[in-house]
Coordinates of C-alpha atoms in Angstrom, one line a residue:
X172 CA 38.9 -3.8 46.4
X173 CA 42.7 -3.2 46.9
X174 CA 44.5 -5.7 48.7
X175 CA 45.6 -3.4 51.5
X176 CA 41.8 -2.2 52.0
X177 CA 40.8 -5.9 52.4
X178 CA 43.3 -6.4 55.0
X179 CA 41.4 -4.5 57.7
X180 CA 38.7 -7.3 58.5
X181 CA 41.5 -9.5 59.3
X182 CA 43.1 -7.0 61.7
X183 CA 39.4 -6.7 63.3
X184 CA 39.2 -9.8 63.7
X185 CA 42.9 -10.8 65.3
X186 CA 41.9 -7.8 67.8
X187 CA 38.8 -9.2 68.8
X188 CA 40.7 -12.5 69.4
X189 CA 43.2 -10.5 72.1
X190 CA 40.4 -9.2 74.0
X191 CA 38.5 -12.6 74.4
X192 CA 41.7 -15.3 75.2
X193 CA 42.1 -16.3 78.8
X194 CA 45.0 -14.7 80.6
X195 CA 48.2 -17.2 81.2
X196 CA 50.4 -17.1 84.0
X197 CA 53.4 -18.6 81.9
X198 CA 55.8 -15.8 81.8
X199 CA 57.6 -17.5 78.9
X200 CA 54.1 -18.3 77.0
X201 CA 53.4 -14.6 77.5
X202 CA 56.7 -13.6 75.7
X203 CA 56.1 -15.9 73.3
X204 CA 52.7 -14.5 72.4
X205 CA 53.8 -10.9 72.7
X206 CA 56.6 -11.6 70.3
X207 CA 54.0 -13.3 67.6
X208 CA 51.6 -10.4 68.0
X209 CA 54.2 -8.1 67.7
X210 CA 55.4 -9.9 64.5
X211 CA 51.7 -9.9 63.7
X212 CA 51.4 -5.8 63.8
X213 CA 54.7 -5.8 61.9
X214 CA 53.2 -7.5 59.0
X215 CA 50.1 -5.3 59.3
X216 CA 51.8 -2.3 59.0
X217 CA 54.1 -3.6 56.1
X218 CA 50.9 -4.4 54.1
X219 CA 49.4 -1.3 54.9
X220 CA 51.8 1.3 54.5
X221 CA 55.5 0.3 53.9
X222 CA 56.4 3.8 54.7
X223 CA 55.5 3.7 58.5
X224 CA 58.2 0.9 58.8
X225 CA 61.0 3.6 59.6
X226 CA 58.7 5.5 62.7
X227 CA 58.2 2.3 64.2
X228 CA 61.1 1.2 64.6
X229 CA 62.1 4.9 66.0
X230 CA 59.5 4.3 68.1
X231 CA 61.0 1.3 69.7
X232 CA 64.0 3.0 70.7
X233 CA 62.6 6.0 72.6
X234 CA 60.7 6.6 76.1
X235 CA 57.4 7.5 73.6
X236 CA 54.8 5.6 75.2
X237 CA 52.6 5.7 72.0
X238 CA 54.1 2.3 70.7
X239 CA 53.5 0.5 74.1
X240 CA 50.1 -0.8 73.3
X241 CA 50.6 -3.6 75.3
X242 CA 50.7 -2.1 78.4
X243 CA 46.6 -1.6 79.3
X244 CA 46.8 -5.4 79.6
X245 CA 48.9 -4.8 82.8
X246 CA 45.6 -4.6 84.7
X247 CA 44.5 -8.1 84.6
X248 CA 47.8 -9.5 85.5
X249 CA 48.3 -9.1 89.2
X250 CA 44.4 -10.5 89.4
X251 CA 46.2 -13.5 87.8
X252 CA 49.1 -13.8 90.5
X253 CA 51.6 -12.8 88.2
X254 CA 55.0 -11.4 90.0
X255 CA 55.9 -9.4 87.5
X256 CA 54.5 -6.1 85.6
X257 CA 56.2 -7.0 82.4
X258 CA 54.3 -10.0 81.9
X259 CA 50.9 -8.2 81.4
X260 CA 51.0 -7.6 77.8
X261 CA 51.3 -11.7 77.2
X262 CA 47.7 -11.8 78.5
X263 CA 45.3 -13.5 75.7
X264 CA 48.0 -12.9 73.4
X265 CA 49.2 -16.4 72.2
X266 CA 46.2 -17.3 69.4
X267 CA 46.2 -13.7 68.2
X268 CA 48.0 -14.4 65.3
X269 CA 46.4 -17.5 64.1
X270 CA 43.2 -15.8 63.0
X271 CA 45.1 -13.0 61.5
X272 CA 47.0 -15.6 59.2
X273 CA 43.6 -17.7 58.4
X274 CA 41.3 -14.8 57.6
X275 CA 43.6 -12.8 55.4
X276 CA 42.9 -15.4 52.4
X277 CA 39.0 -15.5 53.0
X278 CA 39.1 -11.9 52.7
X279 CA 40.6 -12.0 49.1
X280 CA 37.9 -14.8 47.9
X281 CA 35.3 -12.3 49.3
X282 CA 36.7 -9.3 47.6
X283 CA 37.0 -11.4 44.1
X284 CA 33.0 -12.5 44.5
X285 CA 32.4 -8.9 45.0
X286 CA 33.9 -8.1 41.9
X287 CA 31.9 -10.5 40.1
X288 CA 28.6 -9.2 41.5
X289 CA 29.2 -5.7 40.4
X290 CA 29.5 -6.4 36.8
X291 CA 26.8 -4.4 35.3
X292 CA 23.5 -5.6 34.1
X293 CA 20.3 -4.5 32.1
X294 CA 17.0 -3.5 34.0
X295 CA 13.9 -5.8 33.7
X296 CA 11.4 -5.3 30.7
X297 CA 8.5 -3.3 32.1
X298 CA 7.0 -2.0 28.6
X299 CA 3.7 -0.4 28.4
X300 CA 1.5 -0.2 25.3
X301 CA -1.2 2.2 24.3
X302 CA -3.6 2.8 21.6
X303 CA -4.8 6.2 19.9
X304 CA -7.6 6.3 19.5
X305 CA -8.7 3.4 21.5
X306 CA -11.9 3.5 19.8
X307 CA -12.6 4.4 16.2
X308 CA -15.0 4.1 13.9
X309 CA -14.7 1.9 10.9
X310 CA -14.4 4.9 8.1
X311 CA -12.0 6.8 10.3
X312 CA -10.2 3.5 10.9
X313 CA -9.9 3.2 7.0
X314 CA -8.8 6.7 6.6
X315 CA -6.7 7.4 9.7
X316 CA -6.1 4.2 11.6
X317 CA -4.8 3.9 14.9
X318 CA -0.8 4.8 16.4
X319 CA 0.1 2.2 18.9
X320 CA 2.7 3.2 21.1
X321 CA 5.3 1.3 23.5
X322 CA 7.2 3.2 25.7
X323 CA 9.1 2.3 29.1
X324 CA 12.0 0.7 26.3
X325 CA 16.0 1.0 26.6
X326 CA 18.1 2.0 23.9
X327 CA 18.6 -0.8 21.2
X328 CA 15.4 -2.7 22.5
X329 CA 13.7 -4.5 19.4
X330 CA 10.0 -4.3 19.2
X331 CA 7.5 -6.4 16.8
X332 CA 4.2 -5.6 16.1
X333 CA 1.7 -8.8 16.0
X334 CA -0.5 -6.9 13.7
X335 CA 1.9 -6.4 10.7
X336 CA 4.8 -8.3 12.0
X337 CA 6.6 -5.2 11.6
X338 CA 10.1 -5.1 13.8
X339 CA 11.8 -1.4 14.9
X340 CA 14.7 -0.7 17.0
X341 CA 14.1 1.7 19.9
X342 CA 16.2 4.9 19.8
X343 CA 14.8 6.1 23.3
X344 CA 12.4 5.0 25.6
X345 CA 9.5 5.0 22.7
X346 CA 8.4 3.1 19.7
X347 CA 5.6 4.0 17.7
X348 CA 3.6 2.0 14.9
X349 CA 0.6 3.6 12.4
X350 CA -1.9 0.6 11.6
X351 CA -4.8 1.2 9.1
X352 CA -6.7 -1.0 6.8
X353 CA -6.0 0.9 3.7
X354 CA -7.2 -1.9 1.7
X355 CA -10.7 -1.8 3.7
X356 CA -10.9 -5.6 4.3
X357 CA -12.4 -4.7 7.9
X358 CA -16.2 -4.4 7.2
X359 CA -17.7 -5.0 10.4
X360 CA -17.4 -3.7 14.2
X361 CA -14.8 -5.4 16.3
X362 CA -12.5 -5.7 19.2
X363 CA -8.7 -5.8 17.9
X364 CA -6.3 -7.6 20.3
X365 CA -2.5 -8.1 19.5
X366 CA 0.7 -8.3 21.5
X367 CA 4.0 -6.2 21.3
X368 CA 7.2 -8.5 21.9
X369 CA 10.1 -6.7 23.4
X370 CA 13.5 -8.0 23.1
X371 CA 16.6 -6.8 25.0
X372 CA 20.5 -8.4 24.7
X373 CA 20.8 -10.0 28.0
X374 CA 17.0 -10.9 28.7
X375 CA 14.3 -13.1 27.8
X376 CA 11.7 -11.9 25.3
X377 CA 8.6 -10.6 26.8
X378 CA 5.4 -10.1 25.2
X379 CA 2.7 -6.9 26.4
X380 CA -0.9 -6.9 25.1
X381 CA -2.9 -4.2 23.0
X382 CA -6.5 -3.5 22.2
X383 CA -8.5 -1.2 20.4
X384 CA -12.3 -1.2 19.4
X385 CA -13.9 -0.5 16.3
X386 CA -17.5 0.8 15.8
X387 CA -19.8 1.5 13.2
X388 CA -20.1 4.6 11.6
X389 CA -22.7 6.5 13.4
X390 CA -25.1 7.7 11.0
X391 CA -27.8 9.6 13.3
X392 CA -26.7 13.0 12.4
X393 CA -26.0 12.1 8.6
X394 CA -28.6 12.9 6.0
X395 CA -28.3 10.8 2.9
X396 CA -28.6 14.1 -0.3
X397 CA -28.8 13.9 -3.9
X398 CA -26.1 12.7 -6.2
X399 CA -26.7 12.5 -10.5
X400 CA -24.5 11.1 -12.9
X401 CA -24.4 12.5 -16.5
X402 CA -24.9 8.8 -17.8
X403 CA -25.6 5.7 -15.9
X404 CA -23.9 3.2 -18.5
X405 CA -20.9 3.4 -20.4
X406 CA -18.1 1.5 -22.3
X407 CA -15.0 1.0 -20.7
X408 CA -13.1 2.1 -23.2
X409 CA -15.3 5.9 -23.4
X410 CA -15.1 5.9 -19.9
X411 CA -11.4 5.7 -19.9
X412 CA -11.4 8.6 -22.7
X413 CA -14.3 10.9 -21.0
X414 CA -14.9 9.8 -17.6
X415 CA -18.6 10.3 -16.0
X416 CA -19.2 13.9 -14.6
X417 CA -21.1 13.9 -11.4
X418 CA -23.3 16.6 -9.4
X419 CA -25.1 16.5 -5.9
X420 CA -26.5 19.1 -3.6
X421 CA -27.4 19.8 0.2
X422 CA -24.1 19.7 1.2
X423 CA -22.5 22.5 3.6
X424 CA -21.5 25.4 1.6
X425 CA -17.3 25.8 1.6
X426 CA -16.6 22.2 3.1
X427 CA -14.5 19.5 1.6
X428 CA -15.8 16.2 0.4
X429 CA -14.5 12.8 0.1
X430 CA -15.4 10.9 -3.0
X431 CA -14.6 7.8 -3.8
X432 CA -15.8 5.3 -7.1
X433 CA -15.3 1.5 -6.9
X434 CA -16.6 -1.8 -8.2
X435 CA -19.6 -2.9 -6.5
X436 CA -18.4 -6.1 -4.1
X437 CA -14.7 -5.6 -4.7
X438 CA -12.2 -3.3 -3.1
X439 CA -11.2 -2.1 -6.6
X440 CA -11.3 1.5 -6.6
X441 CA -11.2 3.5 -9.8
X442 CA -11.5 7.0 -8.9
X443 CA -10.7 8.6 -5.4
X444 CA -11.0 12.4 -4.4
X445 CA -10.5 13.7 -1.2
X446 CA -10.8 17.3 -1.7
X447 CA -13.7 18.0 -3.8
X448 CA -15.0 21.8 -2.9
X449 CA -18.4 22.7 -2.1
X450 CA -19.7 25.7 -3.7
X451 CA -21.5 28.3 -1.8
X452 CA -24.9 27.0 -3.2
X453 CA -23.8 23.6 -1.7
X454 CA -23.3 22.0 -4.6
X455 CA -20.5 19.4 -5.2
X456 CA -19.5 18.5 -8.9
X457 CA -16.6 16.5 -10.5
X458 CA -15.9 13.9 -13.1
X459 CA -15.2 10.3 -12.0
X460 CA -11.9 9.6 -13.9
X461 CA -9.9 6.6 -13.9
X462 CA -7.1 6.2 -11.7
X463 CA -5.8 2.9 -12.9
X464 CA -7.0 2.7 -16.9
X465 CA -5.4 -0.7 -17.4
X466 CA -7.2 -2.3 -14.6
X467 CA -10.9 -1.4 -15.3
X468 CA -13.4 -4.2 -15.7
X469 CA -16.8 -3.9 -16.9
X470 CA -19.0 -4.4 -14.2
X471 CA -21.5 -2.6 -11.8
X472 CA -19.9 0.1 -9.7
X473 CA -21.1 2.7 -7.3
X474 CA -19.9 6.8 -6.6
X475 CA -20.1 7.4 -3.1
X476 CA -19.4 11.3 -1.8
X477 CA -19.3 12.1 2.0
X478 CA -19.4 15.4 3.5
X479 CA -19.6 16.8 7.2
X480 CA -23.0 15.9 7.7
X481 CA -24.3 14.4 4.4
X482 CA -23.7 11.6 2.2
X483 CA -24.9 10.5 -1.3
X484 CA -24.4 7.3 -3.6
X485 CA -25.0 6.7 -7.3
X486 CA -24.4 3.5 -9.2
X487 CA -23.3 3.5 -12.6
X488 CA -22.2 0.4 -15.5
X489 CA -19.8 -0.1 -17.3
X490 CA -20.3 -2.1 -20.5
X491 CA -17.3 -4.2 -22.4
X492 CA -16.3 -2.7 -25.5
X493 CA -17.6 -4.0 -28.4
X494 CA -15.0 -4.9 -31.5
X495 CA -14.0 -1.5 -33.6
X496 CA -16.9 -1.2 -36.3
X497 CA -15.4 -1.9 -39.7
X498 CA -16.6 -1.7 -43.5
X499 CA -16.1 -4.2 -46.3
X500 CA -16.3 -3.2 -49.8
X501 CA -16.5 -6.6 -51.9
X502 CA -15.2 -6.3 -55.3
X503 CA -13.2 -3.4 -55.0
X504 CA -12.9 -3.6 -58.8
X505 CA -15.5 -4.5 -61.0
X506 CA -16.3 -4.5 -64.6
X507 CA -18.9 -2.5 -65.7
X508 CA -20.9 -5.2 -66.9
X509 CA -20.9 -6.7 -63.6
X510 CA -21.9 -3.8 -61.7
X511 CA -25.2 -3.0 -63.7
X512 CA -25.7 -6.7 -63.0
X513 CA -28.1 -7.0 -60.1
X514 CA -27.2 -10.5 -59.3
X515 CA -23.6 -8.9 -59.1
X516 CA -22.7 -5.7 -58.2
X517 CA -20.5 -4.4 -55.5
X518 CA -21.7 -5.4 -51.5
X519 CA -21.1 -3.1 -48.9
X520 CA -20.8 -4.7 -45.2
X521 CA -20.6 -3.4 -41.8
X522 CA -19.7 -5.3 -38.7
X523 CA -19.2 -4.8 -35.3
X524 CA -21.8 -2.3 -34.7
X525 CA -24.0 -1.6 -31.9
X526 CA -26.8 -4.2 -32.4
X527 CA -29.7 -2.3 -33.1
X528 CA -28.7 0.8 -34.4
X529 CA -28.7 2.9 -37.2
X530 CA -26.3 2.3 -40.3
X531 CA -26.1 5.1 -42.9
X532 CA -24.2 4.1 -46.6
X533 CA -23.5 6.6 -48.7
X534 CA -22.1 5.7 -52.2
X535 CA -20.7 8.9 -54.3
X536 CA -19.3 9.2 -57.8
X537 CA -16.0 10.7 -58.0
X538 CA -16.1 13.8 -60.5
X539 CA -19.1 11.5 -62.6
X540 CA -22.1 13.9 -62.5
X541 CA -23.9 11.4 -64.6
X542 CA -24.7 8.8 -62.1
X543 CA -26.8 10.0 -58.9
X544 CA -25.2 9.1 -55.4
X545 CA -26.8 6.5 -53.4
X546 CA -27.7 6.9 -49.5
X547 CA -29.8 4.2 -47.9
X548 CA -30.2 3.9 -43.7
X549 CA -30.6 0.5 -42.4
X550 CA -30.6 -1.1 -39.2
X551 CA -27.5 -3.3 -37.7
X552 CA -29.0 -7.0 -36.9
X553 CA -28.3 -8.5 -33.6
X554 CA -24.6 -9.1 -34.7
X555 CA -24.0 -5.6 -35.2
X556 CA -24.2 -6.3 -39.0
X557 CA -25.8 -4.2 -41.9
X558 CA -25.0 -4.8 -45.6
X559 CA -26.2 -3.9 -48.7
X560 CA -25.7 -4.8 -52.7
X561 CA -25.0 -1.7 -54.6
X562 CA -25.7 -2.0 -58.5
X563 CA -26.2 -0.1 -61.9
X564 CA -30.1 0.0 -63.5
X565 CA -29.0 1.2 -66.6
X566 CA -28.6 -0.6 -69.6
X567 CA -25.8 1.7 -71.1
X568 CA -23.3 0.4 -68.5
X569 CA -20.6 2.6 -69.8
X570 CA -21.8 5.6 -67.8
X571 CA -20.8 3.8 -64.6
X572 CA -17.1 3.5 -65.1
X573 CA -15.1 5.4 -63.1
X574 CA -14.2 5.6 -59.2
X575 CA -16.4 5.7 -56.2
X576 CA -16.3 7.0 -52.6
X577 CA -18.2 4.6 -49.7
X578 CA -19.1 6.4 -46.3
X579 CA -20.4 4.2 -43.5
X580 CA -21.6 5.7 -40.4
X581 CA -22.3 3.4 -37.1
X582 CA -23.0 5.2 -34.0
X583 CA -20.2 7.6 -33.4
X584 CA -17.6 5.6 -35.5
X585 CA -17.4 6.8 -39.7
X586 CA -16.0 4.3 -41.7
X587 CA -14.6 5.0 -45.3
X588 CA -14.1 2.8 -48.5
X589 CA -13.7 3.0 -52.3
X590 CA -14.3 0.9 -55.0
X591 CA -13.9 1.3 -59.3
X592 CA -15.9 0.4 -61.8
X593 CA -14.1 -0.4 -65.4
X594 CA -14.7 -0.8 -69.0
X595 CA -14.3 -4.6 -69.6
X596 CA -14.5 -6.2 -73.4
X597 CA -18.3 -6.1 -73.1
X598 CA -18.7 -3.0 -70.8
X599 CA -20.7 -0.8 -73.4
X600 CA -24.4 -1.4 -73.3
X601 CA -26.4 0.2 -76.2
X602 CA -27.8 3.5 -77.6
X603 CA -30.8 1.8 -78.3
X604 CA -29.9 0.4 -81.7
X605 CA -27.9 -2.6 -80.2
X606 CA -25.5 -2.4 -83.2
X607 CA -22.5 -0.1 -81.1
X608 CA -20.5 -1.4 -78.2
X609 CA -20.6 0.6 -75.1
X610 CA -16.4 1.3 -75.2
X611 CA -17.3 2.9 -78.5
X612 CA -19.7 5.8 -77.0
X613 CA -18.2 9.0 -76.4
X614 CA -18.3 10.1 -72.2
X615 CA -20.5 13.8 -72.4
X616 CA -23.3 14.7 -70.3
X617 CA -25.2 15.2 -73.4
X618 CA -25.3 11.6 -74.5
X619 CA -26.3 10.3 -71.0
X620 CA -29.0 12.9 -70.6
X621 CA -31.4 10.8 -70.3
X622 CA -29.7 8.6 -67.6
X623 CA -29.9 11.9 -65.1
X624 CA -32.9 14.5 -64.0
X625 CA -33.2 12.3 -60.9
X626 CA -33.5 9.0 -61.9
X627 CA -31.8 6.6 -59.2
X628 CA -28.8 4.7 -61.2
X629 CA -27.8 3.0 -58.2
X630 CA -30.5 0.7 -56.4
X631 CA -29.7 -1.2 -53.0
X632 CA -29.7 -5.2 -52.3
X633 CA -31.4 -6.9 -49.4
X634 CA -35.1 -5.7 -48.6
X635 CA -35.1 -3.0 -51.4
X636 CA -34.0 -5.8 -54.1
X637 CA -37.0 -8.1 -52.9
X638 CA -39.3 -5.0 -53.7
X639 CA -37.9 -4.8 -57.0
X640 CA -38.6 -8.1 -57.7
X641 CA -42.1 -7.8 -56.6
X642 CA -42.6 -4.6 -58.4
X643 CA -40.9 -6.5 -62.1
X644 CA -43.4 -8.9 -61.5
X645 CA -46.1 -6.4 -61.7
X646 CA -45.0 -4.8 -65.1
X647 CA -42.8 -2.2 -63.3
X648 CA -39.1 -1.3 -64.5
X649 CA -36.5 -1.2 -62.0
X650 CA -35.7 2.1 -63.2
X651 CA -39.0 3.3 -61.6
X652 CA -37.7 3.1 -58.3

């Protein structure tokens, strides 16, 4: 407040003092009081407006009654017995200057205090918390969640949500938080209580409570439909390659179905599709395809399909991948004489096949029509292994010299290999006389005509070998098998 305006209350006090002071008969005292009052008036005029000083002086030298304000004070003078009318203005004036002088500094002090009290201050924190929706079923909460709105804020208020610890700075009067359980950790109906903390720069933080209710899914209007899978069991690797087809019926034609596949008892979702369309016949179909192929583990899984008025569920199993089936050929090179020896020959072994599955071995000579191909199917044992020993049955061992291809079929896997039969120093056999070496025999079909014509030149070991031995004891030759 300007100093010249602050003097107005002091003047008011001075005027009040003039009216309350008792009249004095002493003319000299009255004159002294009049002079003091005049001095105070002059000081006041100087403080309020210095430009008014000149007119005041002019008024003192003229007969204009305007500056003669002490004149009304003459009325009480005769009642006091005063002998001169000029003494009237002195009535009650001796003490007037003193209050004006004393009160002026006080006015300055009160003015300074008023300036401090008018410093701007923020309004008290009066926020409100609302949750939309205030009641939500558990499936909608998983998918859509709730919206928490904090209103009644000021710009730059800092708001913290206790549910997640998330903090936001207000840009206006409201702040919103989205809260939902995408991990599906909440599995039961419950009341969720939380707080929102609001911080304002010049005030203590304030907490405001909030609450919403999660309810169980209302199944009264739902019907359980049919959902079938192309297979109920598949290996992890095959599932990654092919997936599992599914179909269901009884849904509303044209609606959109939410489908999800997950591992039982966990939150491990391996497939999700929220927009599976239903045909006009009310049939829904799709393929469960892995979304995170690197994280799929063997175990029990389920597929859940959810429509407007129907839900369906089916279970399936993903099995551990077996080791890659393999074929071993040993030895890969063999002398003809050793190949024609039933205690030697070539051993073919398939490993890591599915236990109990069929394993087919086929041995085919390359470009040698004198040797009949070998074809045998065995059953893999409990370890997934099947093995055969292939050897020649003719004493004319030179007939077996050459290269052979091996094929083994194990489930969907086809395995290949090869081996070679060579003519060694003693690999020739006889022509019946016992005098000729095998290396000297010409390799023509005519020479080995007696070896063809449907006679099996390759026999299988294992069970077949055991049968051969029993028949040999009965007087039968191996070539008769």
